XYZ file of C-alpha atoms in Angstrom:
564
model
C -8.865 -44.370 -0.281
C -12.073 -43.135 0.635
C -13.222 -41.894 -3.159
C -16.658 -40.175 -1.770
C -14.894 -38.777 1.225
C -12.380 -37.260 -1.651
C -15.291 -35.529 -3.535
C -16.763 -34.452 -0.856
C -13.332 -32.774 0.605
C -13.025 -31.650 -2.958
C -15.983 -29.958 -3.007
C -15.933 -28.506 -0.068
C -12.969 -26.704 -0.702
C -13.268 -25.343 -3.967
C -16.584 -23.938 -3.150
C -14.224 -21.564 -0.917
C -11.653 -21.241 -2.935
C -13.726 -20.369 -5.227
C -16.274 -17.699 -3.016
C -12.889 -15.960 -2.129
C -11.122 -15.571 -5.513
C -14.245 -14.428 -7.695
C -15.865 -17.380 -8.129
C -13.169 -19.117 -9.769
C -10.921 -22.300 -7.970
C -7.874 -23.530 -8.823
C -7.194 -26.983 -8.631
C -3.543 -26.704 -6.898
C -5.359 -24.485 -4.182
C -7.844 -27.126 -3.459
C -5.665 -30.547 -3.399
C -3.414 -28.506 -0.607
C -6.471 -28.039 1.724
C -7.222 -31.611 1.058
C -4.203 -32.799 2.098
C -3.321 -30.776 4.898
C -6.552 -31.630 6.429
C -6.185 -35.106 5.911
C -2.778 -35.794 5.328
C -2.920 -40.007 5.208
C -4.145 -39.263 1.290
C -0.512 -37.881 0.371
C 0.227 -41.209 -1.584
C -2.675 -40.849 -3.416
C -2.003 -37.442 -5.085
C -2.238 -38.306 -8.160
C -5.892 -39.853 -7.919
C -6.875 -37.261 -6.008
C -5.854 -34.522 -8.903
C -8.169 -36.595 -11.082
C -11.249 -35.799 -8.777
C -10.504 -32.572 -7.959
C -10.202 -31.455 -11.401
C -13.114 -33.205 -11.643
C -15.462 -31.110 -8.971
C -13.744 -27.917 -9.825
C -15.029 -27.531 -13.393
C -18.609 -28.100 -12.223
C -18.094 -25.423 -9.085
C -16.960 -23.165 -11.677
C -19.492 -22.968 -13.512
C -22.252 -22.363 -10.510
C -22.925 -19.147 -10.457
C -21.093 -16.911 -7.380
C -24.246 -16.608 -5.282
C -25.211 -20.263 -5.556
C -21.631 -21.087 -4.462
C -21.518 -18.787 -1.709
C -25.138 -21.045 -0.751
C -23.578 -24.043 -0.748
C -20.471 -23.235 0.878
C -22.431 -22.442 3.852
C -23.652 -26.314 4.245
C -19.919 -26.843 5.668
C -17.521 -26.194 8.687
C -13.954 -25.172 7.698
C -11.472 -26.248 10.307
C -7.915 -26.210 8.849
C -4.981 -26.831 11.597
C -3.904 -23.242 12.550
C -0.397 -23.230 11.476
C 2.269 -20.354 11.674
C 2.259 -17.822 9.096
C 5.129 -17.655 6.716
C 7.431 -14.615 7.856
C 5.840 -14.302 10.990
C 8.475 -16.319 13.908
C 7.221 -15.934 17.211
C 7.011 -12.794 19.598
C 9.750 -13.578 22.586
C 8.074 -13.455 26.125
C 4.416 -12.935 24.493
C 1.408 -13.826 26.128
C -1.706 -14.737 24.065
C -4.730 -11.764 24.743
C -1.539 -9.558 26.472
C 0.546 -8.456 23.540
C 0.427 -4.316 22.879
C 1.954 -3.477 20.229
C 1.918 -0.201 18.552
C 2.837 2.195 15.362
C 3.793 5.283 15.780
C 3.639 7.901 12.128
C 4.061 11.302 12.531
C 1.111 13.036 11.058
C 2.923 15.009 8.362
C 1.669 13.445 5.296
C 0.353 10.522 4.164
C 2.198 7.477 4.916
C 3.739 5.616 2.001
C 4.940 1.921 1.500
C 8.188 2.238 3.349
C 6.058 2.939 6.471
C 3.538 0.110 5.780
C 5.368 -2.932 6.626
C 6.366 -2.126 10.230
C 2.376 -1.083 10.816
C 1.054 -4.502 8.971
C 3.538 -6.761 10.538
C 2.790 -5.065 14.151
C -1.070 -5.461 12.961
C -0.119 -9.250 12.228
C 1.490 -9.739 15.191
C -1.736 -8.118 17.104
C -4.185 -10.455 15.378
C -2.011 -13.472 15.940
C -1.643 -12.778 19.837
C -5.458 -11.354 20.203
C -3.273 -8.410 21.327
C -3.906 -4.863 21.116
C -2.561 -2.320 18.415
C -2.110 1.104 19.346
C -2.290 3.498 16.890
C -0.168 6.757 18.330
C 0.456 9.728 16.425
C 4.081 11.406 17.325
C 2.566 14.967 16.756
C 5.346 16.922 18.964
C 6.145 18.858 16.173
C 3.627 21.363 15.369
C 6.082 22.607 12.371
C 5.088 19.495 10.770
C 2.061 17.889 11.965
C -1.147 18.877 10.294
C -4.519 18.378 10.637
C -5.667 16.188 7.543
C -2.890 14.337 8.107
C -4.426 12.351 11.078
C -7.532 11.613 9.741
C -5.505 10.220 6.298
C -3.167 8.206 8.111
C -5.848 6.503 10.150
C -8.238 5.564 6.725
C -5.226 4.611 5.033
C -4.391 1.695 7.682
C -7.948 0.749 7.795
C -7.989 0.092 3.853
C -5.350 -2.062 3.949
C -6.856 -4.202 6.832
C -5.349 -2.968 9.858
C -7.387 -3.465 12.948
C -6.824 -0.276 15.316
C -7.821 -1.231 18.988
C -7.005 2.392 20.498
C -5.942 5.980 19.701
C -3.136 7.536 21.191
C -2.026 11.409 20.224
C 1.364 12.486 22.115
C -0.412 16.139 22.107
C -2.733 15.144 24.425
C -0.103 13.945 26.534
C 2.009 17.348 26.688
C 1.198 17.277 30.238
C 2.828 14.174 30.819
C 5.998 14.900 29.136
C 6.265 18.078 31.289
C 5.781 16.292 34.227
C 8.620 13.590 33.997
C 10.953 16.267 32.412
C 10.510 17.861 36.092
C 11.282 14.408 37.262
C 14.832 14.199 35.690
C 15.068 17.567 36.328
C 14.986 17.023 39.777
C 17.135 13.649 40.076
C 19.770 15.993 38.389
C 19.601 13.865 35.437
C 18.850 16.515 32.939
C 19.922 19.972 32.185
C 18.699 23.160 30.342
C 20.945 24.712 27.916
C 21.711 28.187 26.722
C 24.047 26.666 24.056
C 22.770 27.848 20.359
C 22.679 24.414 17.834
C 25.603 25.214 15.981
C 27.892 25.339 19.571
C 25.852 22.335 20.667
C 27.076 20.588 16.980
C 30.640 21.790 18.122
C 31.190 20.848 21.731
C 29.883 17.233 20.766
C 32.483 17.163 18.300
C 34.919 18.019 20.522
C 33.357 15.830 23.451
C 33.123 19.144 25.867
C 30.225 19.408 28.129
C 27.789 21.932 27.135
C 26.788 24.984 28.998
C 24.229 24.601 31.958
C 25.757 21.059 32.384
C 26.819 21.773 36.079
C 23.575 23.787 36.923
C 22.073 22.691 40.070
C 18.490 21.139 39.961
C 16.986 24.250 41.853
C 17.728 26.826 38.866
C 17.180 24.029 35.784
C 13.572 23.598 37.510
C 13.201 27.813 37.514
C 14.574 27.913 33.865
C 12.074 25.442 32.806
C 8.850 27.139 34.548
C 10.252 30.791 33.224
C 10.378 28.494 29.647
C 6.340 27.139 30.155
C 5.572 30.634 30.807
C 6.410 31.334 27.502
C 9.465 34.104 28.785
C 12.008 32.491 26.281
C 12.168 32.343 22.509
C 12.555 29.609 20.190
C 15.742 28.346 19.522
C 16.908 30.149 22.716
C 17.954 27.003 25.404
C 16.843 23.069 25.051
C 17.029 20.282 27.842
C 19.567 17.672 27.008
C 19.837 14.403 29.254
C 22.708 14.041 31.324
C 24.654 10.934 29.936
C 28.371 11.389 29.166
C 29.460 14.293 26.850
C 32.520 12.158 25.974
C 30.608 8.853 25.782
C 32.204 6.745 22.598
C 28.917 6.701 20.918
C 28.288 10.731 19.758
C 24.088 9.389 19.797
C 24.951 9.454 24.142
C 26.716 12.867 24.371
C 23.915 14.377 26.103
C 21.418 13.776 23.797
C 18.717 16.267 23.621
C 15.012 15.588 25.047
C 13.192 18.766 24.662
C 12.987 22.165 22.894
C 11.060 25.382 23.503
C 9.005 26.387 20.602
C 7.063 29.808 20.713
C 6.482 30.851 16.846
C 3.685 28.339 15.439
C 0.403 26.782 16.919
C -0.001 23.218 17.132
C -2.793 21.882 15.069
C -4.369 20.264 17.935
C -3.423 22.490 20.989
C -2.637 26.057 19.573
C -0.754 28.124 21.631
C -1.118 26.588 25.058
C 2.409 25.028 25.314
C 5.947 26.259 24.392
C 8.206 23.159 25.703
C 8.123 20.261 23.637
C 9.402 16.735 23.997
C 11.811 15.455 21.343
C 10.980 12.208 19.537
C 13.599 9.515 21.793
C 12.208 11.515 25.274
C 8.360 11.385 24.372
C 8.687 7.784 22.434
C 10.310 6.483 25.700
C 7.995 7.558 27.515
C 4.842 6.419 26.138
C 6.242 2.840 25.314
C 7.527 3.384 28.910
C 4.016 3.821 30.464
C 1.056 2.615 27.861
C 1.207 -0.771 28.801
C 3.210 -1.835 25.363
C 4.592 -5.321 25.439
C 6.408 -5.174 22.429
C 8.617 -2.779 19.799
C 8.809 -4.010 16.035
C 10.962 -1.570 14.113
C 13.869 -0.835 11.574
C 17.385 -1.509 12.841
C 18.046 1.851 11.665
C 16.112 3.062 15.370
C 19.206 1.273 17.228
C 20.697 4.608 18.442
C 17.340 5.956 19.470
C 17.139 2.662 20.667
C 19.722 3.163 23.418
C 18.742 7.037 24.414
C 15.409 5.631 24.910
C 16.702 3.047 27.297
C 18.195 5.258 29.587
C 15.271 7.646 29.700
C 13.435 4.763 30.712
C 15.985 3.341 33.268
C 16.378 7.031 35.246
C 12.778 6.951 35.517
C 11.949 3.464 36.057
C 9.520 2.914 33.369
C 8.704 -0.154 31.717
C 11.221 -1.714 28.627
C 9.330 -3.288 25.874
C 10.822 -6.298 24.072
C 12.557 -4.418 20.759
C 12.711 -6.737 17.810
C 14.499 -5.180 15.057
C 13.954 -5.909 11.267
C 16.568 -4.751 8.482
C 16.413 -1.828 6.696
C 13.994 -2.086 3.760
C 15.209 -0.347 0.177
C 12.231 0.319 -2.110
C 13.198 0.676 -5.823
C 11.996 3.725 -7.028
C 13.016 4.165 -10.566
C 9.610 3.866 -12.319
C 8.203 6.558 -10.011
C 8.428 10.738 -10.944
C 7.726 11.531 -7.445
C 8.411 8.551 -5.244
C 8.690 7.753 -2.040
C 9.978 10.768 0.130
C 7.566 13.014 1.804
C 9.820 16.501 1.007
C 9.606 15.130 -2.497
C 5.786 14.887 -2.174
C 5.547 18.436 -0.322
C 7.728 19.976 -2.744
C 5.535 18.377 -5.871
C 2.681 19.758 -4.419
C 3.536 23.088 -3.625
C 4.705 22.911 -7.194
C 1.207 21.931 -8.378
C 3.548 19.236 -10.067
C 0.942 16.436 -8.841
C -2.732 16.958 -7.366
C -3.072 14.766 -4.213
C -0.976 12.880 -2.110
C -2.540 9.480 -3.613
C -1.112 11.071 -7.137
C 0.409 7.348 -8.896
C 3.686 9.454 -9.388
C 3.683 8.801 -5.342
C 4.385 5.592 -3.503
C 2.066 6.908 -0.882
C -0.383 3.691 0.424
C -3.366 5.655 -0.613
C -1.604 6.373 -4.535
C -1.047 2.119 -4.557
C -4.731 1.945 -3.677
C -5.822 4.608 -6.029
C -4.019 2.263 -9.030
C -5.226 -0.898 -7.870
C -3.309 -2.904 -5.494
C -5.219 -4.269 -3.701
C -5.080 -4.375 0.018
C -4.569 -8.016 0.393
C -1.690 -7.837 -1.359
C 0.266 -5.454 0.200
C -0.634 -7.524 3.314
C 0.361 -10.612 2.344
C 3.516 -9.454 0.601
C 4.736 -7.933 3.898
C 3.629 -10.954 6.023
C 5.855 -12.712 3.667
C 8.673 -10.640 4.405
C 7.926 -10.300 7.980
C 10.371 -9.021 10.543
C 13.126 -10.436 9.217
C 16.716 -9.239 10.221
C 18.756 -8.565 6.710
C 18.351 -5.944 4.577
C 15.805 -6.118 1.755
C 15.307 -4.816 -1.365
C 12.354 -4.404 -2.717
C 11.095 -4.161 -6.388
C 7.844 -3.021 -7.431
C 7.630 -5.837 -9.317
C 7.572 -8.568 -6.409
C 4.218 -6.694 -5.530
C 2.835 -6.255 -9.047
C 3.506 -10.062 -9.537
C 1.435 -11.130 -6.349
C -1.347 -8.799 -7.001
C -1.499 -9.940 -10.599
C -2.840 -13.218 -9.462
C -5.501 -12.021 -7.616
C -6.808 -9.429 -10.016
C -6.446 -11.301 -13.549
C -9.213 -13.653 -12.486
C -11.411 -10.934 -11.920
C -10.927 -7.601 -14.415
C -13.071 -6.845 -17.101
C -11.325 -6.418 -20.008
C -11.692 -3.645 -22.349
C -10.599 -2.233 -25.489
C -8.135 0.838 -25.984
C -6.733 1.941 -28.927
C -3.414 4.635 -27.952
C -2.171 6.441 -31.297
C -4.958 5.785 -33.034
C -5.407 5.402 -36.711
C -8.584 4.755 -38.648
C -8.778 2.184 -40.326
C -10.998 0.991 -43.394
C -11.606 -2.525 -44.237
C -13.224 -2.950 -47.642
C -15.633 -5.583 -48.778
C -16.693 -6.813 -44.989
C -19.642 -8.716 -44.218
C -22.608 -8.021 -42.010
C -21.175 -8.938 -39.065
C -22.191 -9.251 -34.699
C -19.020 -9.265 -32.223
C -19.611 -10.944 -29.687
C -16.754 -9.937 -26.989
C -16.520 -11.403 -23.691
C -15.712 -9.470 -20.896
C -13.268 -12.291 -19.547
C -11.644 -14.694 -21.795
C -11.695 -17.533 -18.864
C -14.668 -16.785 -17.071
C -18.191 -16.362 -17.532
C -19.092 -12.177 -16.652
C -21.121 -11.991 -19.765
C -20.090 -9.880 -22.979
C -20.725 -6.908 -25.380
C -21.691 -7.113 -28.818
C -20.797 -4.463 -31.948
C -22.484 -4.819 -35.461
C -21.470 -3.554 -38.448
C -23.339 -3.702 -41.605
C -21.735 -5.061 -44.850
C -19.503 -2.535 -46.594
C -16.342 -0.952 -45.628
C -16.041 -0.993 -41.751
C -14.451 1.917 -39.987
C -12.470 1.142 -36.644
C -9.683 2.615 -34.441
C -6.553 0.492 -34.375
C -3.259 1.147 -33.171
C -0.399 2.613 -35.684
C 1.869 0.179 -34.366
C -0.242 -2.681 -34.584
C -0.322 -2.303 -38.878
C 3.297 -3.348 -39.700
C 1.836 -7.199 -40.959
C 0.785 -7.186 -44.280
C -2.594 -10.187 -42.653
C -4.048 -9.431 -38.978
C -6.517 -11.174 -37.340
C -9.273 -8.502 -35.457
C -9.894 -9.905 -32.333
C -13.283 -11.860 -32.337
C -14.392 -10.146 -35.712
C -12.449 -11.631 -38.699
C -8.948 -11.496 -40.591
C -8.323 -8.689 -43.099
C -4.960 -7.780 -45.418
C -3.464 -4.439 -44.903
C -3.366 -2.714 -48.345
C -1.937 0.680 -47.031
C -1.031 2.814 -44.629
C -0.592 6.525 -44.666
C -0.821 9.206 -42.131
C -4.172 9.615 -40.662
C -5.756 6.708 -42.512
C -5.296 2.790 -43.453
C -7.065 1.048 -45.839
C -7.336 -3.368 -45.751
C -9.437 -5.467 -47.320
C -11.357 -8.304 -45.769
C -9.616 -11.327 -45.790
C -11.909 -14.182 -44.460
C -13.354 -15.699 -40.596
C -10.927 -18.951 -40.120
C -8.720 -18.197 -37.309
C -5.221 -18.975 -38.420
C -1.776 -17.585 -37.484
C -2.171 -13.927 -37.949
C -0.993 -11.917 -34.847
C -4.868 -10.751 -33.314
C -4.549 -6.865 -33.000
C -7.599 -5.291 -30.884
C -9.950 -2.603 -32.207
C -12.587 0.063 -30.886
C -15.615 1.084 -33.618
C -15.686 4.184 -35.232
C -18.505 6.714 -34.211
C -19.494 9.559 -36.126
C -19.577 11.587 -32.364
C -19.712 10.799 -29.283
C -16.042 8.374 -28.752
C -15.320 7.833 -25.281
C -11.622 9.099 -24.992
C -9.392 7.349 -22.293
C -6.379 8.919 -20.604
C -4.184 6.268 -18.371
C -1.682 7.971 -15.865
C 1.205 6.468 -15.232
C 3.915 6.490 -12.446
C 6.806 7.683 -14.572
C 4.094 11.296 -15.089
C 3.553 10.263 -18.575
C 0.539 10.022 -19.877
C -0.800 8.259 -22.396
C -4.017 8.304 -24.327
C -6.435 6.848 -26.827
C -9.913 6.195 -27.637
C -11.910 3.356 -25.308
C -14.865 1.434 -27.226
C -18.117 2.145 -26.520
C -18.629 0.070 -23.497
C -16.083 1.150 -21.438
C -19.215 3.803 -20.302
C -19.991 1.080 -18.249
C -17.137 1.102 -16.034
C -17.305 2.629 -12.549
C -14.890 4.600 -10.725
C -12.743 2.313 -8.901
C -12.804 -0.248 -11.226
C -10.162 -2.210 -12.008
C -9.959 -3.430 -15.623
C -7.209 -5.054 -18.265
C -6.960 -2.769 -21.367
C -6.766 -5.858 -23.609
C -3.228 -6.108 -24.683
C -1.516 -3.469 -22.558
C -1.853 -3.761 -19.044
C -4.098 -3.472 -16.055
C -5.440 0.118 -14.432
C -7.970 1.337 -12.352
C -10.695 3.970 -13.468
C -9.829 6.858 -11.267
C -12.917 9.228 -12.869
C -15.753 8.021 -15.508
C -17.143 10.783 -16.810
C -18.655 10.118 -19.740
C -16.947 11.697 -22.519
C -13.489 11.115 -20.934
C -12.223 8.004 -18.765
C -9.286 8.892 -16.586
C -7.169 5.785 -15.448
C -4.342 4.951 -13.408
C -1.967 2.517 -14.328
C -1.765 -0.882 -11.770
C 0.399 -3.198 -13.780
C 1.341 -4.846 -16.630
């Protein structure tokens, strides 16, 4: 074995290991790039751990920029290998792939939606394919106008490349034009039936009025309809299949509707016949160029209407690879995961925002500090796969727990605060780091000799000796409502449980309220330093658990909880 080669190898990749995970590399990281770039050192693992360990104390203690320097002296060529989760596209073509995902824009998308938009992203990047990004907005009851602009930021934060823009509403037109088209093939109908008969002769496998209507007068019903001489909820086209067919999805399934009573956002009042989501879907995956479908299993009935709209027309069919159904647990969570939920909470003025924590809205995981890479690597790991899966927030909180531990500040918060006195302390400077591993510099409290005054939390006083953490050890002497009184007890650290601690100030306390998904919220008083967080900010409140500083402002620091 080549021992310089090693420490060179070695230091070569834990200057990027350590560039990408805030200046800090782990040695397990590093002997894996090692060996998979030179895999004839296997046998000598065990030396090789030796030197690595070796090379990644001294990287870690370069500061971030110099690393960042000297990283830039080499060329990193890894093997490409497949990503886990991520089997290959059937009949793909590298640099022809298009691939799209399709929200409708009424409301914010939330983590349900996300994997079938990251894994089609994946897919795009791994193919140097193309990802549409279409918004099914063919339903001006529910699409509204923030809502496009949201959905669009939200993929962007988490990483998703968007190569083009499609909105169905522009495409009204088009939709018009091939309704004609099966109009005139006799392979679609309008209807005079209301719903509920509609819901009834289905049932009963009966063909529904309008059925037997010759192409001549569906074609003059559907220009009297455009010109706006029929009222919603007055006739529909349905698509001529089989009103008996075994599968009730095929009994004439319905392709568009006539709606005269609200604008759309993007349009206003121009049009009055609207597609239906399997007629406009097939369509535009019919004649966009897409290569490929990635979706839930639970789209196999629209799966099949699609098919045929396709077939009578003689569109294109995109490959259709269909992942299982994906079951989020939602306990933790006040408001959750559906969008009525969200709607109703809002109207409600129950929550604020759609990015409220009580949400499991992408831009509500953001706003409590998840970051983006996780959620992307957490659904490449899951991929498209075919079974059902549920999730738990905890599979997520685990994975982004290693990436942000490294890297939060922590800081001191004291919930159900009670002051306490400690008699008989010494002059004393606390010196408390802002990471216990890693160098990001510290804060310092003094206290003159006397009794000290300090926050601590009522729960924390039920041993009779406590260590303060970095200050000194004191004995509890009594505890009463509003106050506690110790005495101080000497500097060796020993075996007391360490209890954290914020200074008492005369005026001015920085109070902290943390938000959590459950709607409760608790709060406390943060130490002095905690001014110098900024909003965004993702920090460890030493003890508890991680959360993100949502507002700073000054006398009051509102977080949202990320994690324990």
């Amino acid at each position: 074995m080549d021992v310089e080669k090693v420490r060179e190898l070695a230091y070569k990749y834990a200057l990027k290991n350590a560039v990408e995970h805030g200046g800090r590399a782990s040695v397990g990281a590093v002997i894996g790039k090692i060996l998979a770039e030179d895999p004839s050192l296997k046998p000598h693992a065990r030396e090789i751990a030796n030197i690595v360990k070796e090379v990644v104390k001294k990287v870690n203690q370069m500061d971030p920029e110099e690393q960042k320097k000297e990283m830039e002296r080499f060329t990193y060529n890894l093997p490409r290998r497949e990503r886990r989760g991520l089997p290959p596209l059937p009949n793909a073509e590298r640099g022809r792939v298009v691939l799209r995902f399709a929200p409708e824009p009424g409301g914010y998308i939330h983590l349900g939606n996300l994997r079938a938009a990251i894994v089609n992203h994946l897919y795009a990047e791994e193919y140097d394919g193309t990802f549409i990004l279409r918004y099914d907005d063919t339903n001006p009851y529910k699409a509204k106008l923030p809502y496009y602009d949201a959905i669009r930021e939200d993929l962007e934060a988490v990483g998703v490349k968007i190569h083009r823009i499609v909105y169905q509403s522009d495409r009204l037109e088009i939709y018009v034009n091939y309704l004609r088209e099966l109009i005139s093939k006799g392979l679609a109908y309008a209807s005079f039936d209301p719903p509920e008969e509609v819901n009834r002769k289905r049932k009963e496998k009966l063909p529904l009025e309008g059925r037997d209507r010759s192409p001549e007068e569906n074609l003059e019903i559907l220009d009297a309809a455009l010109e706006g001489k029929y009222d919603e909820g007055e006739l529909a086209f349905f698509l001529k299949v089989d009103p008996a067919h075994p599968n009730p999805v095929l009994r004439d399934p319905g392709i568009a509707r006539v709606i005269t009573r609200v604008p759309h956002p993007r349009r206003g009042w121009r049009f009055t016949v609207y597609p239906l989501y399997n007629f406009a879907s097939a369509v535009d995956d019919g004649t966009l160029g897409i290569t490929h479908i990635l979706r839930g299993k639970d789209h196999e009935n629209n799966g099949k209407v699609q098919r045929i709209i396709q077939e009578y027309l003689g569109l294109n069919k995109p490959e259709v690879i269909a992942f299982g159904r994906l079951k989020i647990e939602e306990g933790e969570f006040a408001v959750g995961l559906s969008k009525r939920k969200i709607r109703e909470a809002l109207r409600k003025g129950l929550i604020d925002h759609w990015g409220d924590p009580r949400t499991l809205t992408v831009r509500a995981l953001l706003n409590r500090g998840i970051l983006p890479e996780t959620l992307v690597e957490f659904f490449r790991n899951i991929g498209p796969k075919k079974t059902d899966i549920t999730l738990k927030m905890e599979n997520i909180y685990a994975l982004n727990r290693q990436k942000i531990d490294p890297v939060a500040r922590r800081v001191f918060f004291v919930e159900d605060p009670v002051l306490l006195e400690v008699e008989g302390a010494p002059e004393v400077k606390a010196r408390l780091p802002w990471h216990p591993d890693r160098d990001m510099g510290q804060r310092e409290y003094r206290f003159r000799s006397g009794t000290h005054r300090l926050w601590v939390e009522r729960s924390d006083l039920r041993e009779k000796r406590l260590r303060l953490k970095y200050l000194y050890n004191i004995e509890v002497l009594e505890v009463g409502e509003d106050k506690a009184r110790a005495r101080y007890a000497g500097d060796e650290v020993g075996k007391e449980s360490k209890i954290h601690w914020v200074p008492h100030q005369r005026e001015g306390e920085i109070h902290g309220k943390v938000l959590f998904p459950s709607g409760e919220e608790r709060n406390g008083v943060l130490e002095p330093w905690a001014q110098t967080l900024k909003d965004g900010e993702i920090v460890q409140l030493d003890r508890h658990y991680f959360a993100r500083v949502w507002k700073n402002n000054g006398e009051v620091i509102s977080l949202y909880y990320t994690h324990r």
